[in-house]
Structures are given as structure tokens and as C-alpha cells.
XYZ file of C-alpha atoms in Angstrom:
310
model
C 26.794 -35.712 -40.636
C 27.603 -38.431 -38.316
C 25.138 -40.269 -36.524
C 24.906 -41.831 -33.791
C 25.394 -44.996 -34.779
C 28.789 -44.320 -36.350
C 29.809 -42.943 -33.359
C 31.693 -46.329 -31.785
C 33.945 -44.548 -28.993
C 33.973 -40.906 -27.114
C 37.092 -39.556 -26.148
C 37.389 -38.145 -22.448
C 40.004 -34.802 -22.973
C 39.249 -34.222 -18.927
C 42.232 -36.109 -18.201
C 45.079 -34.865 -21.376
C 47.873 -33.182 -19.657
C 48.318 -35.164 -17.042
C 50.746 -37.749 -18.165
C 53.500 -37.064 -15.737
C 51.129 -36.914 -12.868
C 49.053 -40.001 -13.701
C 50.852 -42.150 -10.674
C 50.533 -39.815 -8.236
C 46.586 -39.180 -9.236
C 46.389 -43.191 -9.567
C 48.016 -43.516 -6.097
C 45.725 -41.000 -4.194
C 42.641 -42.210 -6.307
C 43.034 -45.796 -4.808
C 43.184 -44.840 -1.391
C 40.240 -42.419 -2.261
C 38.167 -45.515 -2.997
C 39.737 -47.881 -0.855
C 38.313 -45.703 2.350
C 35.034 -45.268 0.545
C 34.341 -49.046 0.478
C 35.455 -49.244 4.313
C 33.804 -46.816 4.873
C 30.527 -47.614 4.243
C 31.081 -51.374 4.190
C 31.787 -51.073 8.341
C 28.703 -49.028 8.704
C 26.810 -51.193 6.512
C 27.966 -54.277 8.531
C 27.359 -52.860 11.561
C 23.902 -52.118 11.037
C 23.179 -55.207 9.369
C 24.871 -57.254 12.785
C 23.712 -55.435 15.590
C 19.652 -56.435 15.729
C 18.494 -52.726 17.771
C 19.979 -51.237 15.132
C 17.272 -52.483 12.608
C 15.035 -48.960 13.061
C 13.729 -46.871 10.464
C 16.370 -44.365 10.388
C 19.587 -47.142 10.494
C 18.005 -48.607 7.276
C 17.665 -45.989 5.556
C 20.887 -44.973 6.639
C 22.486 -48.240 5.352
C 20.557 -47.806 2.234
C 22.096 -44.327 1.812
C 25.518 -46.420 2.094
C 24.768 -48.688 0.132
C 23.971 -46.305 -2.886
C 27.330 -44.903 -2.345
C 28.422 -48.289 -3.624
C 27.259 -48.382 -6.259
C 27.828 -45.072 -7.806
C 30.781 -44.514 -6.676
C 31.013 -48.469 -9.013
C 30.372 -46.697 -11.670
C 33.236 -44.379 -11.486
C 36.567 -45.574 -10.342
C 37.360 -48.060 -11.411
C 37.026 -46.457 -15.510
C 38.576 -43.427 -13.682
C 41.694 -45.150 -12.817
C 42.204 -47.259 -15.203
C 42.361 -44.395 -17.794
C 44.787 -43.299 -14.818
C 46.994 -45.772 -16.265
C 46.264 -45.829 -19.996
C 46.943 -43.717 -22.864
C 44.009 -43.643 -24.579
C 41.082 -42.019 -22.231
C 38.021 -43.119 -24.333
C 34.825 -45.270 -23.573
C 32.358 -47.025 -25.461
C 28.717 -45.643 -26.660
C 26.857 -48.400 -24.588
C 29.599 -47.516 -21.736
C 29.311 -44.453 -21.667
C 25.357 -44.093 -21.344
C 25.478 -46.497 -18.644
C 28.323 -44.778 -16.658
C 25.793 -41.752 -17.122
C 23.052 -44.084 -15.730
C 24.566 -45.152 -13.210
C 26.455 -41.624 -11.410
C 22.623 -40.042 -12.037
C 20.486 -42.658 -10.882
C 23.115 -42.790 -7.861
C 22.892 -38.891 -7.132
C 19.339 -38.749 -7.248
C 18.929 -41.621 -5.175
C 21.041 -39.547 -2.336
C 18.811 -36.612 -2.481
C 15.613 -39.615 -2.494
C 16.993 -41.124 0.214
C 17.874 -38.049 2.592
C 13.876 -37.350 1.711
C 12.860 -40.437 3.205
C 14.685 -40.034 6.034
C 14.000 -36.866 6.587
C 10.183 -37.355 6.863
C 11.332 -40.665 9.240
C 12.458 -38.019 11.604
C 9.614 -35.673 11.715
C 7.427 -38.686 12.301
C 9.325 -39.553 15.452
C 9.383 -36.110 16.739
C 6.579 -34.233 16.415
C 4.627 -37.789 15.867
C 5.850 -39.438 18.566
C 3.156 -42.013 19.886
C 2.227 -42.325 15.853
C 5.729 -43.569 15.176
C 6.226 -47.659 15.244
C 1.843 -47.180 13.416
C 3.062 -45.136 11.016
C 7.206 -46.211 10.089
C 5.722 -50.423 9.899
C 8.360 -52.388 7.971
C 5.912 -52.398 5.422
C 6.036 -48.845 4.891
C 10.202 -48.754 5.456
C 10.347 -51.123 2.284
C 7.786 -48.498 -0.119
C 9.941 -45.813 1.096
C 13.202 -47.277 0.275
C 11.781 -48.706 -3.217
C 10.737 -44.849 -4.164
C 14.027 -43.627 -2.956
C 15.676 -45.975 -5.932
C 11.922 -46.520 -8.460
C 12.357 -43.085 -8.775
C 15.841 -41.601 -9.138
C 15.793 -45.157 -12.133
C 12.573 -43.840 -13.621
C 14.175 -40.225 -13.756
C 17.528 -41.609 -15.197
C 15.943 -44.258 -17.546
C 14.195 -41.472 -19.628
C 17.368 -39.210 -19.684
C 19.447 -42.002 -21.198
C 16.378 -43.074 -23.266
C 16.043 -39.817 -24.813
C 19.957 -38.814 -25.465
C 20.678 -42.455 -27.240
C 17.993 -41.147 -29.717
C 19.680 -38.577 -30.183
C 22.089 -37.665 -33.897
C 25.935 -36.309 -32.476
C 28.371 -35.035 -34.784
C 31.193 -34.877 -31.935
C 32.599 -37.694 -29.831
C 34.716 -35.813 -28.198
C 33.614 -35.391 -24.066
C 35.524 -32.304 -22.073
C 35.407 -34.080 -18.399
C 36.833 -37.040 -16.705
C 33.909 -39.478 -16.760
C 30.432 -39.043 -19.209
C 27.926 -37.098 -18.480
C 24.060 -36.666 -19.957
C 24.733 -33.024 -20.542
C 27.818 -33.371 -22.355
C 26.679 -35.425 -24.271
C 23.326 -34.158 -24.963
C 25.893 -31.164 -26.655
C 27.347 -33.313 -28.951
C 23.970 -33.001 -30.282
C 23.314 -32.101 -34.232
C 19.744 -32.753 -34.057
C 17.301 -30.754 -31.699
C 17.800 -31.453 -27.518
C 14.850 -29.464 -27.002
C 12.898 -32.665 -25.574
C 15.793 -33.362 -23.149
C 15.794 -30.143 -22.315
C 12.378 -29.983 -21.330
C 12.211 -33.580 -19.397
C 15.928 -32.528 -17.856
C 13.731 -29.505 -16.260
C 11.194 -31.651 -14.856
C 13.898 -33.779 -13.711
C 14.900 -30.745 -11.382
C 11.691 -30.129 -10.621
C 10.500 -32.943 -9.430
C 13.667 -33.601 -7.347
C 13.064 -29.189 -6.049
C 10.439 -31.173 -4.155
C 12.371 -33.407 -2.665
C 13.445 -30.125 -1.666
C 10.158 -28.446 -0.467
C 9.185 -31.579 1.358
C 12.855 -31.763 3.041
C 12.110 -27.699 4.747
C 8.441 -28.352 5.741
C 9.701 -31.548 7.399
C 12.419 -29.697 9.086
C 9.895 -26.549 9.640
C 7.690 -28.571 11.889
C 10.507 -30.070 13.294
C 11.729 -26.530 14.209
C 8.607 -25.831 15.764
C 8.113 -28.653 17.719
C 11.360 -29.380 19.693
C 11.570 -25.146 20.690
C 8.997 -26.321 22.973
C 11.042 -29.011 24.977
C 15.151 -29.160 26.183
C 14.649 -32.836 25.927
C 12.958 -32.279 22.007
C 16.207 -29.854 21.064
C 18.557 -32.298 22.619
C 16.675 -34.835 20.372
C 17.339 -33.072 17.086
C 20.553 -32.024 17.868
C 21.142 -36.042 18.431
C 19.561 -37.586 15.443
C 18.730 -34.379 12.596
C 21.586 -32.863 12.842
C 23.187 -35.815 10.883
C 20.602 -35.440 8.364
C 21.263 -31.593 7.839
C 24.990 -32.352 7.869
C 24.422 -34.884 5.422
C 22.337 -33.191 3.013
C 23.977 -30.191 2.552
C 26.611 -32.047 2.034
C 25.071 -33.797 -1.338
C 23.416 -30.716 -2.293
C 26.169 -28.856 -2.260
C 28.245 -30.798 -4.056
C 25.070 -32.406 -7.273
C 24.863 -27.733 -6.851
C 28.580 -27.312 -7.996
C 27.948 -30.352 -10.668
C 25.042 -29.111 -11.864
C 26.995 -25.511 -12.698
C 29.818 -27.310 -13.327
C 28.632 -28.808 -16.541
C 26.176 -26.242 -17.452
C 28.321 -23.025 -16.984
C 32.037 -23.939 -16.422
C 34.788 -22.222 -18.540
C 37.497 -24.635 -19.791
C 39.469 -21.448 -19.069
C 40.102 -22.755 -15.377
C 43.477 -24.505 -13.939
C 42.878 -28.278 -15.173
C 43.125 -29.235 -11.320
C 39.918 -27.046 -10.294
C 38.079 -28.528 -12.967
C 39.458 -32.602 -12.802
C 38.681 -30.960 -8.863
C 34.647 -29.934 -8.864
C 34.088 -32.832 -12.150
C 34.757 -35.422 -8.505
C 33.111 -33.686 -5.376
C 29.651 -34.731 -6.090
C 31.486 -38.369 -6.381
C 34.215 -37.926 -3.431
C 32.527 -36.001 -1.188
C 29.457 -37.319 -0.232
C 30.254 -40.992 -0.601
C 33.254 -40.247 1.927
C 31.952 -38.047 4.605
C 28.396 -39.429 4.661
C 28.849 -42.596 6.675
C 31.679 -40.301 9.209
C 28.921 -38.246 9.591
C 26.523 -40.569 10.709
C 29.154 -43.267 12.204
C 30.633 -40.132 14.345
C 27.654 -38.768 15.635
C 25.364 -41.403 16.266
C 26.007 -43.292 18.898
C 24.462 -46.819 18.937
C 26.277 -46.835 15.360
C 29.599 -45.729 17.096
C 29.721 -48.176 19.607
C 28.690 -51.161 17.504
C 31.441 -49.885 15.312
C 34.003 -50.160 18.190
C 33.019 -53.095 19.416
C 33.537 -54.268 16.328
C 36.685 -53.248 15.476
C 37.317 -54.688 19.301
C 35.943 -58.361 18.453
C 37.788 -58.606 15.396
C 41.216 -57.602 17.574
C 40.552 -59.802 20.416
C 39.744 -62.411 17.849
C 43.287 -62.034 16.239
C 45.265 -61.749 19.080
């Protein structure tokens, strides 16, 4: 039996058999990654450069975009390197770090969206109390919560995974994923499963808070035309982003636990990439196109830069 100390590298077999298409895939991946960087950085700069956008909703959106940069940095550079390499391997330590970054980022998305739902609840259901409720101190606490909760959850999961004795080193995915490593264990994984389900329950609690907030929001907004307009203007982007993140994460969890190796390789790669590709691109686009203040600031920056170049 091999123990954990003897496994120095993992083999990522998810990219086996793509040698003839690797340059095309590399070009598409590089294009996607640069688009992710561009979309998120432009939203961050737009919010940071305009004092009118230094409000809770926009600050939380900025946090969402920063998290997208953090999460994708844990995947895309390594993936692009693997596309051009003959060997698709990752060190044991590098694998655990990648697991931590990718999945803490995914959980941070959900925590941030929960905080944003609370912000919309206070803004629409308690408008007179909004500024006294959403103080700078409260905003800071919300941002710390959105990062600290995912970091603690993933730190515990990765620590438990690092203690397992492993009997293999082949991961049938294109990146390191916690459940894929746990499945290689020779020893009992009961504690990993229990803590994993506790994390799921914690984030199901996040979902309950979001649903509860929106029940109150809908009840409040349906009473007036102004309320309905405010709901459509500020809550629709949040709902679309929430669905985007939730569906992508659901695909990843279901594929990781119950995915079949008999599925076409292209489909398996897409399902693996889904939550690393779609939310980081769509989230800034959804908010950038639907929120008037951000759209105007982006256009202002764009045209001012053109004028400066000319």
C-alpha cells in the first residue's frame, strides 16, 4: 500500500487523447481567459474610479469580480500549460493548493451573492433604515464574511484530504478536485464525507437566506409600481447571477460524484469547465449591461481612453 508521503505527483488524465486539437484548445482557452480578465478588471476599475459607485451593492459586485480573478488564476494558467505539454501532471502540494483556490472561490461567489441579497432586502424592504444599517463597518464585515467562511470550509476539507493515505495518483479530470483525490484513498473517508456534507448544509443555509430575502422583496415590491421597477432594475441582475453560479456549481457537484467516463470527452471537459468558464464571464456582463450607472461609467472610461489615444 502506498501512503501519502510516496505520492509526489498526480496525473491529470482528463486531457488524454486531445493532442491533435491542443493548439486550437489552447487558443480558445487563452481567448476566454483574457476575456475573463478584461470583463472583470473593467468592472473593478469602473467602480473604483467613480465615487458615485462607492455604494454597498457596487462594492459587493467589485468583490465578486475580484473573486473571479482569484479563482480563475488557480485554473487557467496551469490548464494552458498542460495543453502544450506532453505530460499532464501536478505536484501533490500544487494539487491541494489548486483545490483550495478553485473551490474557495466558488464558495466565495455564493457567500457574496448571499450578502448582496441581504443588501437588496434592506434597500427595498427597509429604505429608511438603509444608510444606518449598511454602514462602512457593516460592509467590511460582510466582505470579510464572504471570504472567511469559504476559506475556513476549504481549509478544513483540504487538511482532511491531506491526511488520507492514497493508493493511486490518477485524477480523471483536467484539474485537481477534492472528491477525485478522496476517491484515491486507501483509508476511511468517513470524516471527509461528514465534513463535506456539513459544508453543503452550511451553503444550503445561504440559499435559504437568499430565498427568504426574495420572498420578502417580492411581497414588498408587488405593492407599488415604483417598487416593481426598483426590483427589476437592481434585483434581476442578482437573480441571473445567482442562477448562473448555482447551476454551474450543481453541474460540477453532480458530475464529480456521479459523472460517467463513458460520456464523450468533449462533454466531460465542458462539464468540468462549466463553473470555471461561465460565471466569471457572465457575471460582469450581466451587471455591466443591466446596471445603468456601471454601463455609463464603462462607456465614459472607454470613450475617454479613445480621446486620450487620439
